[in-house]
Coordinates of N, CA, C and O in Angstrom, one line a residue:
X479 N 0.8 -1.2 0.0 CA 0.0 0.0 0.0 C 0.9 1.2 0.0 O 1.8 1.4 0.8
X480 N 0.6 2.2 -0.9 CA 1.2 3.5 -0.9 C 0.3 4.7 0.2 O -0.9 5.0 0.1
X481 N 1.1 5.0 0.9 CA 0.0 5.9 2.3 C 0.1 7.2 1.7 O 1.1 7.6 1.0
X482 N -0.7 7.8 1.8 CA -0.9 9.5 1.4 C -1.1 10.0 2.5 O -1.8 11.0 2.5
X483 N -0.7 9.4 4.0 CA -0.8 10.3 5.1 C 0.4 9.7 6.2 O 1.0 8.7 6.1
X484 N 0.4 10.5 7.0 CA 1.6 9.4 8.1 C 1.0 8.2 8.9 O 1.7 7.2 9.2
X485 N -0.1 8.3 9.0 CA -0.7 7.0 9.8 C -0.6 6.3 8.8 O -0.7 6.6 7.6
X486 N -0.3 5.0 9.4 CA -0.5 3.4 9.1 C -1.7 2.2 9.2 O -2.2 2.2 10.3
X487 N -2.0 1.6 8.6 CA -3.5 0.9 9.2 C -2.6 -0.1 10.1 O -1.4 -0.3 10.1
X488 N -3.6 -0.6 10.7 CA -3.6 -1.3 12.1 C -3.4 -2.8 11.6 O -4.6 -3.2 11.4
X489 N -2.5 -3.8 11.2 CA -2.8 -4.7 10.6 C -3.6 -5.8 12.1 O -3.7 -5.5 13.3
X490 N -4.0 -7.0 11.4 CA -4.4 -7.9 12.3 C -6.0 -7.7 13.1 O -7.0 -7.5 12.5
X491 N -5.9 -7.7 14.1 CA -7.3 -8.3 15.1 C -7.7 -6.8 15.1 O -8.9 -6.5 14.8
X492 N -6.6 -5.6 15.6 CA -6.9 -4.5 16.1 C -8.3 -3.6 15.3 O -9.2 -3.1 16.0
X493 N -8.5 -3.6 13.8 CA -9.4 -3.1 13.0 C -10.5 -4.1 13.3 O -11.5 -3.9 12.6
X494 N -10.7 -5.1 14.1 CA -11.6 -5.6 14.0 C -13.3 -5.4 14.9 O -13.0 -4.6 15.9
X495 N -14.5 -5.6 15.0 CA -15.3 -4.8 15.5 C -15.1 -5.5 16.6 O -14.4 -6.5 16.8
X496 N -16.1 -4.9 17.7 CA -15.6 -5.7 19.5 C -17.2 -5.2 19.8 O -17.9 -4.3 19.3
X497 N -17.5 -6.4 21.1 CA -18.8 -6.5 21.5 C -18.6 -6.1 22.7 O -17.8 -6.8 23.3
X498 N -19.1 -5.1 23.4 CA -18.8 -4.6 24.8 C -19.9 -6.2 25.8 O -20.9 -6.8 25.5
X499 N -18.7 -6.3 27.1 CA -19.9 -7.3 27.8 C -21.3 -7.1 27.7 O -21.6 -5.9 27.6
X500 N -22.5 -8.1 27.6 CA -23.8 -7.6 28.0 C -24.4 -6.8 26.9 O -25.6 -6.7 27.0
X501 N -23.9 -6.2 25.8 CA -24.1 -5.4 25.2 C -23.9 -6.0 23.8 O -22.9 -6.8 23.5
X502 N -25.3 -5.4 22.4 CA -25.4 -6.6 21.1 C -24.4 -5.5 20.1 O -24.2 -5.6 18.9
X503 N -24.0 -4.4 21.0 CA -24.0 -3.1 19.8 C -21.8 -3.6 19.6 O -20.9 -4.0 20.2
X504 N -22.4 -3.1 18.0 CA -20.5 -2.9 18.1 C -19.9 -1.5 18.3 O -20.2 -0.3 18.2
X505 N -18.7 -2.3 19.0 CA -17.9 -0.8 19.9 C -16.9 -0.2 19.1 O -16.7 1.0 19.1
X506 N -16.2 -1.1 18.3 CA -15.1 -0.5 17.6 C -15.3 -0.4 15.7 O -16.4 -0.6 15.1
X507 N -14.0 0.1 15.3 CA -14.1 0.0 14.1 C -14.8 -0.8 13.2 O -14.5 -1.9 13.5
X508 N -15.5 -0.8 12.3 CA -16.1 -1.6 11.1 C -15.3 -0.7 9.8 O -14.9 0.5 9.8
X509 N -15.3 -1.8 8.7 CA -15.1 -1.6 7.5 C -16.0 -1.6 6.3 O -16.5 -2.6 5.7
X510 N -16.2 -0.3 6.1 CA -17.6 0.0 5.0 C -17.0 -0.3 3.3 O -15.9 0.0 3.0
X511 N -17.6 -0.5 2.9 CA -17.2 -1.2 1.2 C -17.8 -1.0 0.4 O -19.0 -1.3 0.6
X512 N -17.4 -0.4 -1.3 CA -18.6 0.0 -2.2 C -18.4 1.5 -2.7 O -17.8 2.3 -2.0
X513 N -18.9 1.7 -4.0 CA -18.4 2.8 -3.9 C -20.3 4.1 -3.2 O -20.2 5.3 -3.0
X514 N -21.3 3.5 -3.1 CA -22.3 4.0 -2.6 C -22.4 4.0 -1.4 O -22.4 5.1 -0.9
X515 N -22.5 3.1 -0.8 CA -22.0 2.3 0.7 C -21.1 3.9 1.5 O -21.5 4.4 2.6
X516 N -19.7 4.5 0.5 CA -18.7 4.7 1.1 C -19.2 6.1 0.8 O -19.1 6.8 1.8
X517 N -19.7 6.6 -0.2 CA -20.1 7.9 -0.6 C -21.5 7.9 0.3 O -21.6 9.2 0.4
X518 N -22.3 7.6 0.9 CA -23.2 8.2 1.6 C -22.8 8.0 3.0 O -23.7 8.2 3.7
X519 N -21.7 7.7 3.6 CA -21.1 7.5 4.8 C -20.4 8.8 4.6 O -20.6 9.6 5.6
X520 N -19.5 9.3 3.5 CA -18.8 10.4 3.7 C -20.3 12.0 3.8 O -20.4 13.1 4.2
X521 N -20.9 11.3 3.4 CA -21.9 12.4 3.0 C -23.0 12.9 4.7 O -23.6 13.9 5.0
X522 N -22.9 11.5 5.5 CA -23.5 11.7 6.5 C -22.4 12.3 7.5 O -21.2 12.1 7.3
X523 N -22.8 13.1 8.5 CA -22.3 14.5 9.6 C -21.8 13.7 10.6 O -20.8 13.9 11.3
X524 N -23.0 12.0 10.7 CA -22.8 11.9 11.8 C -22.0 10.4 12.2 O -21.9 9.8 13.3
X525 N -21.6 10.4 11.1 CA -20.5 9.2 11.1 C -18.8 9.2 11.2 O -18.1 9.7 10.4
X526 N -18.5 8.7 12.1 CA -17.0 9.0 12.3 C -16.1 8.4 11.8 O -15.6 7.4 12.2
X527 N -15.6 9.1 10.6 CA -14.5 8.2 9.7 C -13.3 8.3 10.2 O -13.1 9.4 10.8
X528 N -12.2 7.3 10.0 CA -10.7 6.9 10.3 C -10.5 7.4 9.0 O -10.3 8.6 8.7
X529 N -10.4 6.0 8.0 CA -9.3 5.7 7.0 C -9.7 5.6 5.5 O -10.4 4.5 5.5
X530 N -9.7 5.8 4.7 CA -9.9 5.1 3.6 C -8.9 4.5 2.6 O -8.0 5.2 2.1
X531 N -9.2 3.3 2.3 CA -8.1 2.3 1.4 C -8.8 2.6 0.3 O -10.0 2.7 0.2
X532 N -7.9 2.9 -0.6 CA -8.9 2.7 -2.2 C -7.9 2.5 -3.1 O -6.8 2.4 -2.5
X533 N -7.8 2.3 -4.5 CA -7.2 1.9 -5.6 C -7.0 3.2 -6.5 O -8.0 3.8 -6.4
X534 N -6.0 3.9 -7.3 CA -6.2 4.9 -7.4 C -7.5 5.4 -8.3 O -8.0 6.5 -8.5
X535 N -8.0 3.9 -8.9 CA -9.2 4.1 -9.9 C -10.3 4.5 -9.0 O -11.2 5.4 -9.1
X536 N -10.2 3.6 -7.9 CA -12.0 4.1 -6.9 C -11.1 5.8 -6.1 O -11.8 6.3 -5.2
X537 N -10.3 6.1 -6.4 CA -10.0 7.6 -5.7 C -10.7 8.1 -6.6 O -11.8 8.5 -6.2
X538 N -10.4 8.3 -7.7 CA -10.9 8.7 -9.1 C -12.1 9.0 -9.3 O -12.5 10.1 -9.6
X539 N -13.1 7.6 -8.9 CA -14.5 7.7 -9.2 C -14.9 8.4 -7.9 O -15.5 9.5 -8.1
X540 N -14.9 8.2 -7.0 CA -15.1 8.9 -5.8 C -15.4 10.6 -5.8 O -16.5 11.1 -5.5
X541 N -14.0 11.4 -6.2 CA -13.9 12.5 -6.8 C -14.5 13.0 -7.9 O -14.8 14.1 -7.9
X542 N -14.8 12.1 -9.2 CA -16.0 12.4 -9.7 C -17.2 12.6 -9.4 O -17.9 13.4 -10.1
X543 N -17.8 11.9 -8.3 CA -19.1 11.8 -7.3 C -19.1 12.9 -6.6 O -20.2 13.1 -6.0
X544 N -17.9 13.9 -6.4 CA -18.1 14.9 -5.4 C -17.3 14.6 -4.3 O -16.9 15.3 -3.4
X545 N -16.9 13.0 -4.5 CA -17.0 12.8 -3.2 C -15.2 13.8 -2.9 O -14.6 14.2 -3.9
X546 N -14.6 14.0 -1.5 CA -13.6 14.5 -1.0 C -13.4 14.1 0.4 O -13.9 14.6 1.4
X547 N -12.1 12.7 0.1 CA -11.8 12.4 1.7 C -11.1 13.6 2.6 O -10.1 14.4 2.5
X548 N -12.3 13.2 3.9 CA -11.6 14.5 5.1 C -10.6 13.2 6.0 O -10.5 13.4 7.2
X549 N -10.2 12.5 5.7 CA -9.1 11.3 6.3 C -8.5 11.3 5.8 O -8.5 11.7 4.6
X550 N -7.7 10.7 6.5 CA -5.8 10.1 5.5 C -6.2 8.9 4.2 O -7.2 8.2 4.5
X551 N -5.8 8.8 3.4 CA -6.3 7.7 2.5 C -4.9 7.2 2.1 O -4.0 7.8 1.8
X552 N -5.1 6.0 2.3 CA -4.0 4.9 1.8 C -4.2 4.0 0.9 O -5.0 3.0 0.9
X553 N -3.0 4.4 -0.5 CA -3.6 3.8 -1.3 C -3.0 2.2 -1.5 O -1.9 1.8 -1.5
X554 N -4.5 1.5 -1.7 CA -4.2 0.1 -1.8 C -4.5 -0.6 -3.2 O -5.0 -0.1 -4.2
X555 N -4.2 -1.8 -2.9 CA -4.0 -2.7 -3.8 C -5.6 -3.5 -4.3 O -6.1 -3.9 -3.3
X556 N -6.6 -3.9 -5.4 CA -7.8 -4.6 -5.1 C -7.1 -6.0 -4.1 O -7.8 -6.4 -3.1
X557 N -6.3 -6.5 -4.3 CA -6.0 -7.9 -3.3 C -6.0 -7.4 -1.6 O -6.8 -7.9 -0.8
X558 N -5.0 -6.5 -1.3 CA -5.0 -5.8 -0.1 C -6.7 -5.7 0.4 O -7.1 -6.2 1.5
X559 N -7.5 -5.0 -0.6 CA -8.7 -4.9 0.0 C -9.4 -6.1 0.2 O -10.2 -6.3 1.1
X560 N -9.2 -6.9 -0.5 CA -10.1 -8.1 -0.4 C -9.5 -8.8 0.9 O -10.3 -9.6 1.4
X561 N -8.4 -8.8 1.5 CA -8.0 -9.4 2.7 C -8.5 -8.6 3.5 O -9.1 -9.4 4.3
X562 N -8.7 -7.4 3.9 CA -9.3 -6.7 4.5 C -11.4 -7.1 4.8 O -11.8 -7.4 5.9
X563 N -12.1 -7.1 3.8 CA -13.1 -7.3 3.7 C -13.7 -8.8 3.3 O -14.9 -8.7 3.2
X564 N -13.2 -10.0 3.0 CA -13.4 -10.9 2.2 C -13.4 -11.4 1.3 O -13.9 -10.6 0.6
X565 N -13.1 -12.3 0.5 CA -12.8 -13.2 -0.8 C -14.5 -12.6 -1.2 O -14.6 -11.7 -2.0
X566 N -15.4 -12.9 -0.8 CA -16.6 -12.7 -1.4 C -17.5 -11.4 -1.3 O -18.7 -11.4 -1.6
X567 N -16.8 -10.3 -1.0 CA -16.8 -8.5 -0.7 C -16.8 -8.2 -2.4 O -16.1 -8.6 -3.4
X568 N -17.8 -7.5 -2.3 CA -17.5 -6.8 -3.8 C -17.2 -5.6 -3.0 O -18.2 -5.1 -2.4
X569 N -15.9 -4.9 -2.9 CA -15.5 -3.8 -2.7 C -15.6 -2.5 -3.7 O -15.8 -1.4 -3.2
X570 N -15.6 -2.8 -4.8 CA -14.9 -1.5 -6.2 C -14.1 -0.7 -5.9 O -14.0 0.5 -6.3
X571 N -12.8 -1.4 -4.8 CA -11.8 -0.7 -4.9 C -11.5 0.3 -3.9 O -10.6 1.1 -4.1
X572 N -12.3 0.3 -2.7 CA -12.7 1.4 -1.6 C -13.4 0.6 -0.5 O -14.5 -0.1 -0.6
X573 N -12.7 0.8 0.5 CA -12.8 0.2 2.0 C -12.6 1.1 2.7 O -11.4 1.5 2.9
X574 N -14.0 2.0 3.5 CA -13.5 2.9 4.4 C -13.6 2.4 5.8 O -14.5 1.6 6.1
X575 N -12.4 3.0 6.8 CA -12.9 2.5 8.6 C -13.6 3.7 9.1 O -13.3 4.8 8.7
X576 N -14.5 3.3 9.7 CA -15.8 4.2 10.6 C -15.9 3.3 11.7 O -15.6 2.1 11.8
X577 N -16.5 4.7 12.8 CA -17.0 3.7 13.9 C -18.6 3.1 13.6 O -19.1 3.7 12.6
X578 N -19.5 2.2 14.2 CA -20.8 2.7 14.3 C -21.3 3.8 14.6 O -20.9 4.6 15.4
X579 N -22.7 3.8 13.6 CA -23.2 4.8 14.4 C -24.0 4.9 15.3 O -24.7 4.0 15.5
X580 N -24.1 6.5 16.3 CA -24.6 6.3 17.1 C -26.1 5.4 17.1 O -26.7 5.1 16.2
X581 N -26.3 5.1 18.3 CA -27.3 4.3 18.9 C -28.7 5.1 18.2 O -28.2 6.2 18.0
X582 N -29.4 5.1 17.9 CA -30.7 5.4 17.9 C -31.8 5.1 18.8 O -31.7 3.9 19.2
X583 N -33.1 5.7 19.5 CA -33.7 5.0 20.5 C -35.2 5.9 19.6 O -35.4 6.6 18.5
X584 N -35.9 5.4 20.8 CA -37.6 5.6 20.2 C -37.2 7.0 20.2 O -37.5 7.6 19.2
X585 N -36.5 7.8 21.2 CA -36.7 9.1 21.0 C -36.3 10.1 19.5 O -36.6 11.2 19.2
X586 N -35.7 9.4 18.9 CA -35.6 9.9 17.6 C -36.9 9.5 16.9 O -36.7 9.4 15.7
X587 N -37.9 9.2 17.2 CA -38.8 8.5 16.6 C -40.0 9.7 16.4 O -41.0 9.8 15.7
X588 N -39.6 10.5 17.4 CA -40.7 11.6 17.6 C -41.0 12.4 16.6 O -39.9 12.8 16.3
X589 N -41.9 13.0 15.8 CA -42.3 13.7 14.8 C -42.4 12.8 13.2 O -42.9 12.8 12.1
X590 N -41.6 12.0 14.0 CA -41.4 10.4 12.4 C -43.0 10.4 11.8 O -43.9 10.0 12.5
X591 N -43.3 10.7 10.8 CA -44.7 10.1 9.8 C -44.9 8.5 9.2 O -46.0 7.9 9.3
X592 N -43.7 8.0 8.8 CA -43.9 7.1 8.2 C -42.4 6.1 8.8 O -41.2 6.3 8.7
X593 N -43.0 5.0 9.4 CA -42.0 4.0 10.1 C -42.0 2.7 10.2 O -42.8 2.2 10.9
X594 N -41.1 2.0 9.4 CA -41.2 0.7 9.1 C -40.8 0.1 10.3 O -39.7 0.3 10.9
X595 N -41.6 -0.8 10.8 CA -40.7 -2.1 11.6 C -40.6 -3.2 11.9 O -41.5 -3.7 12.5
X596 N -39.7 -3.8 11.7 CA -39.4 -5.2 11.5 C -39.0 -6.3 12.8 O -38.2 -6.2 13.7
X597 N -39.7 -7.5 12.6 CA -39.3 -8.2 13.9 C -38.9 -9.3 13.4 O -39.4 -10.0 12.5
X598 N -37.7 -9.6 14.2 CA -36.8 -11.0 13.3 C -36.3 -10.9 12.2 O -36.0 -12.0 11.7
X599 N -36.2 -10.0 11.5 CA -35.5 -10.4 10.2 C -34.0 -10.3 10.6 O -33.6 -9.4 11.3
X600 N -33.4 -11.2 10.1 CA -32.3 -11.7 10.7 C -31.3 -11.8 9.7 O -30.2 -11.8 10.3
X601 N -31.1 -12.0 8.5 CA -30.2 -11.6 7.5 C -30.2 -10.5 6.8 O -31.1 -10.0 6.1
X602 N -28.4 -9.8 7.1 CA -28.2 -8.6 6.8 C -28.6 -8.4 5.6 O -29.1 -7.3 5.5
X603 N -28.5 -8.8 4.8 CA -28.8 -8.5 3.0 C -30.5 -8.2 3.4 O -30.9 -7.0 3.6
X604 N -31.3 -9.1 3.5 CA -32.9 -8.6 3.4 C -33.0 -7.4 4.2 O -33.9 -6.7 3.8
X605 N -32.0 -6.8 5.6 CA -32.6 -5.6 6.3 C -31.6 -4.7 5.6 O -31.8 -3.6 6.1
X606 N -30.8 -4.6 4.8 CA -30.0 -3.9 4.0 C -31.1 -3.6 2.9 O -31.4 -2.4 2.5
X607 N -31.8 -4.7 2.4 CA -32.7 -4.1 1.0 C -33.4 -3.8 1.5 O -33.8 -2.7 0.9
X608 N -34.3 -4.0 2.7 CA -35.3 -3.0 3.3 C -35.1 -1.5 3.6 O -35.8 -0.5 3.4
X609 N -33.9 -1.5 4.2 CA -33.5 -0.3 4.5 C -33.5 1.1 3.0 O -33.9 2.3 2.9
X610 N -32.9 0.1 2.1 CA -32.8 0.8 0.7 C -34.1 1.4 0.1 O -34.3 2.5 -0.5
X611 N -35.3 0.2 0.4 CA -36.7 0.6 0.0 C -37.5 1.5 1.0 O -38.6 1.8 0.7
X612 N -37.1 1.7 2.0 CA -37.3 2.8 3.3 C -37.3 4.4 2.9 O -38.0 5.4 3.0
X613 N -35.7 4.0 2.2 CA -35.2 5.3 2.0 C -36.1 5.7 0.5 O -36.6 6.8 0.3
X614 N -36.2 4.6 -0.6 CA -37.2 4.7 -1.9 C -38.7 5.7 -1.3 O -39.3 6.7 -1.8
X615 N -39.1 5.1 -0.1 CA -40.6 5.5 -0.5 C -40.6 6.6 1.0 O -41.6 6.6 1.9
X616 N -39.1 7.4 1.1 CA -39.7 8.6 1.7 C -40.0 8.3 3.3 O -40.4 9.3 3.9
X617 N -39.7 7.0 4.1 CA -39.5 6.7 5.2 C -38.8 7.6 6.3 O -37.8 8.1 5.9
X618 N -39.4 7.8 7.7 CA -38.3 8.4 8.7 C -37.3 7.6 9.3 O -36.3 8.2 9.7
X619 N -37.4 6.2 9.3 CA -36.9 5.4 10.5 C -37.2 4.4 10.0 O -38.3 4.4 9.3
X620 N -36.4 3.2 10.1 CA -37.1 1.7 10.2 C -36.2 1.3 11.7 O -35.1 1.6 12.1
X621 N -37.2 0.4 12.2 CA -37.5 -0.2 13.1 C -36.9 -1.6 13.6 O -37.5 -2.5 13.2
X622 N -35.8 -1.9 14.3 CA -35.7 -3.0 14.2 C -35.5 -3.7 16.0 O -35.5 -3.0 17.0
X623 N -35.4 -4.6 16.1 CA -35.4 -5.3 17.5 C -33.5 -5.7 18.2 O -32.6 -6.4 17.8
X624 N -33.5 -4.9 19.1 CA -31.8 -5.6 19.6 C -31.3 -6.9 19.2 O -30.2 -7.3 18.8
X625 N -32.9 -7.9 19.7 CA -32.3 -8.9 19.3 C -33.1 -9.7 18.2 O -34.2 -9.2 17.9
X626 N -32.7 -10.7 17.6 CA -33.2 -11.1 16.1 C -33.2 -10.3 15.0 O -34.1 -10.1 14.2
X627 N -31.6 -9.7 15.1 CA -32.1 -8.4 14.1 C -30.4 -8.2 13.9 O -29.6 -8.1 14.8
X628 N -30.2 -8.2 13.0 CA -28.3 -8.0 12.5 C -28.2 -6.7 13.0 O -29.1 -5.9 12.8
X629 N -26.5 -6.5 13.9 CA -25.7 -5.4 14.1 C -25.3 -4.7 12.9 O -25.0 -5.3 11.9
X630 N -25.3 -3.5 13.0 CA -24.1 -2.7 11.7 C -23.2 -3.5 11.3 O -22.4 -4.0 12.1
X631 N -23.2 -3.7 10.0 CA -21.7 -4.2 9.5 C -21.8 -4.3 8.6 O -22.7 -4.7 7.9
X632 N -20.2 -4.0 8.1 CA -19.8 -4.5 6.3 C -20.7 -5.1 5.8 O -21.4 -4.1 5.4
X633 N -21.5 -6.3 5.4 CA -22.7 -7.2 4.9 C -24.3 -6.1 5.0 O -25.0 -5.9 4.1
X634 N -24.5 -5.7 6.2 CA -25.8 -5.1 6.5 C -25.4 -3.8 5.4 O -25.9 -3.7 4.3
X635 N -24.5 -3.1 5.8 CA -24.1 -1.6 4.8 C -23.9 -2.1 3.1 O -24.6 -1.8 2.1
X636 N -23.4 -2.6 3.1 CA -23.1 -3.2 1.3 C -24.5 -3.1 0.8 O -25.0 -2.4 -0.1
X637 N -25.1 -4.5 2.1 CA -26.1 -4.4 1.0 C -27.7 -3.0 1.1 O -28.8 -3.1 0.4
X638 N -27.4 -2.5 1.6 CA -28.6 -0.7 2.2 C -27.7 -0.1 0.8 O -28.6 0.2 0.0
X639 N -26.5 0.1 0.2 CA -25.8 0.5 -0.7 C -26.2 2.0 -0.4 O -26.8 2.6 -1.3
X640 N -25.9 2.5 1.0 CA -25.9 3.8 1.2 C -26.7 4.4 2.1 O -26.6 5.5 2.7
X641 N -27.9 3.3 2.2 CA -29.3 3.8 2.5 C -28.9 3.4 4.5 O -29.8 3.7 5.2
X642 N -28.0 2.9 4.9 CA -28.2 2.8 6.3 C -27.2 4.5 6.8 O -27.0 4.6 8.0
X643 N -26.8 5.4 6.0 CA -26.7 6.4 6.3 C -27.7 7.5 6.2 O -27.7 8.5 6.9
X644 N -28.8 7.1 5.2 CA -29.6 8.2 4.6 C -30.9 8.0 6.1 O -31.5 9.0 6.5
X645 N -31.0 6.5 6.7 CA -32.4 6.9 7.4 C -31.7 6.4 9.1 O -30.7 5.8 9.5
X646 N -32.6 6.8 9.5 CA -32.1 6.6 10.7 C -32.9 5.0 11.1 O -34.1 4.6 11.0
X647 N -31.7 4.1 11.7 CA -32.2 2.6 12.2 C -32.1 2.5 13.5 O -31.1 2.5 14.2
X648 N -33.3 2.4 14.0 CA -33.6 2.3 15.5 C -33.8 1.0 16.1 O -34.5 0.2 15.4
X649 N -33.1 0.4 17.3 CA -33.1 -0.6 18.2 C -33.7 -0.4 19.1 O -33.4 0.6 19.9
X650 N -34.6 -1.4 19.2 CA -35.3 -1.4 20.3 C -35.4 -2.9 21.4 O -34.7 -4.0 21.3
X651 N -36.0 -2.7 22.1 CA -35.4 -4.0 23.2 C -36.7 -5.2 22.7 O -36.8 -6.3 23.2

């Protein structure tokens, strides 16, 4: 990887997400992937970005999109990324680190008109494509359960392709 900043990524366990005791939410870093995924993460206020890995082609398209990293960006390799995110990650060349975002509770729920919610759905791709059709028909919030219901992550974000930054996803007990 060629770095365009002085920080170094963290190789091994350290980038990886962490479950506080007692608690379903993730505490640490996740790795967001895609070039939609990564462009409505840079575009949301309230997401805390680290790093971004990209290729200098996904820098490229990125910057065509508007988009403009406020992080260090390190430029990587497509193989580099795919160790990073998976043999089976469609990345396009861009892997950014963010923390989760913050928690959501009913109280953001207040003035909401239109609110999807879901009980048990339990694979990230189906609450990723819900989330996407949330954001289609003008939704405040979708709804989901602490438990029976996937944490943030690389898989749940890929597949929302942007849309778990655009609405807000609420957990509830």
């Amino acid at each position: 990887m060629k770095s365009h900043s002085p920080r170094k990524p963290s190789p091994g366990r350290a980038n990886r997400p962490r479950r506080q005791p007692g608690n379903l939410e993730v505490s640490g870093p996740i790795h967001l992937y895609g070039l939609h995924t990564v462009e409505a993460a840079f575009a949301n206020p309230e997401r805390k970005r680290h790093r971004l890995f990209a290729t200098p082609n996904a820098i490229r398209r990125l910057e065509e999109r508007g988009v403009f990293p406020d992080v260090p960006v390190e430029e990587a390799s497509p193989k580099s990324l795919q160790r990073m995110v998976g043999q089976d990650a469609v990345h396009q060349g861009v892997v950014l680190e963010v923390d989760p975002l913050p928690a959501y509770g009913v109280r953001e729920l207040k003035g909401a008109r239109l609110v999807l919610a879901l009980d048990q759905v339990t694979d990230p791709h189906n609450v990723g494509a819900i989330l996407r059709s949330a954001v289609a028909l003008g939704a405040d919030a979708v709804v989901t359960t602490e438990r029976h219901a996937p944490n943030e992550g690389p898989v749940l974000a890929k597949s929302a392709s942007g849309a778990l930054d655009l609405i807000r996803h609420v957990r509830v007990k």
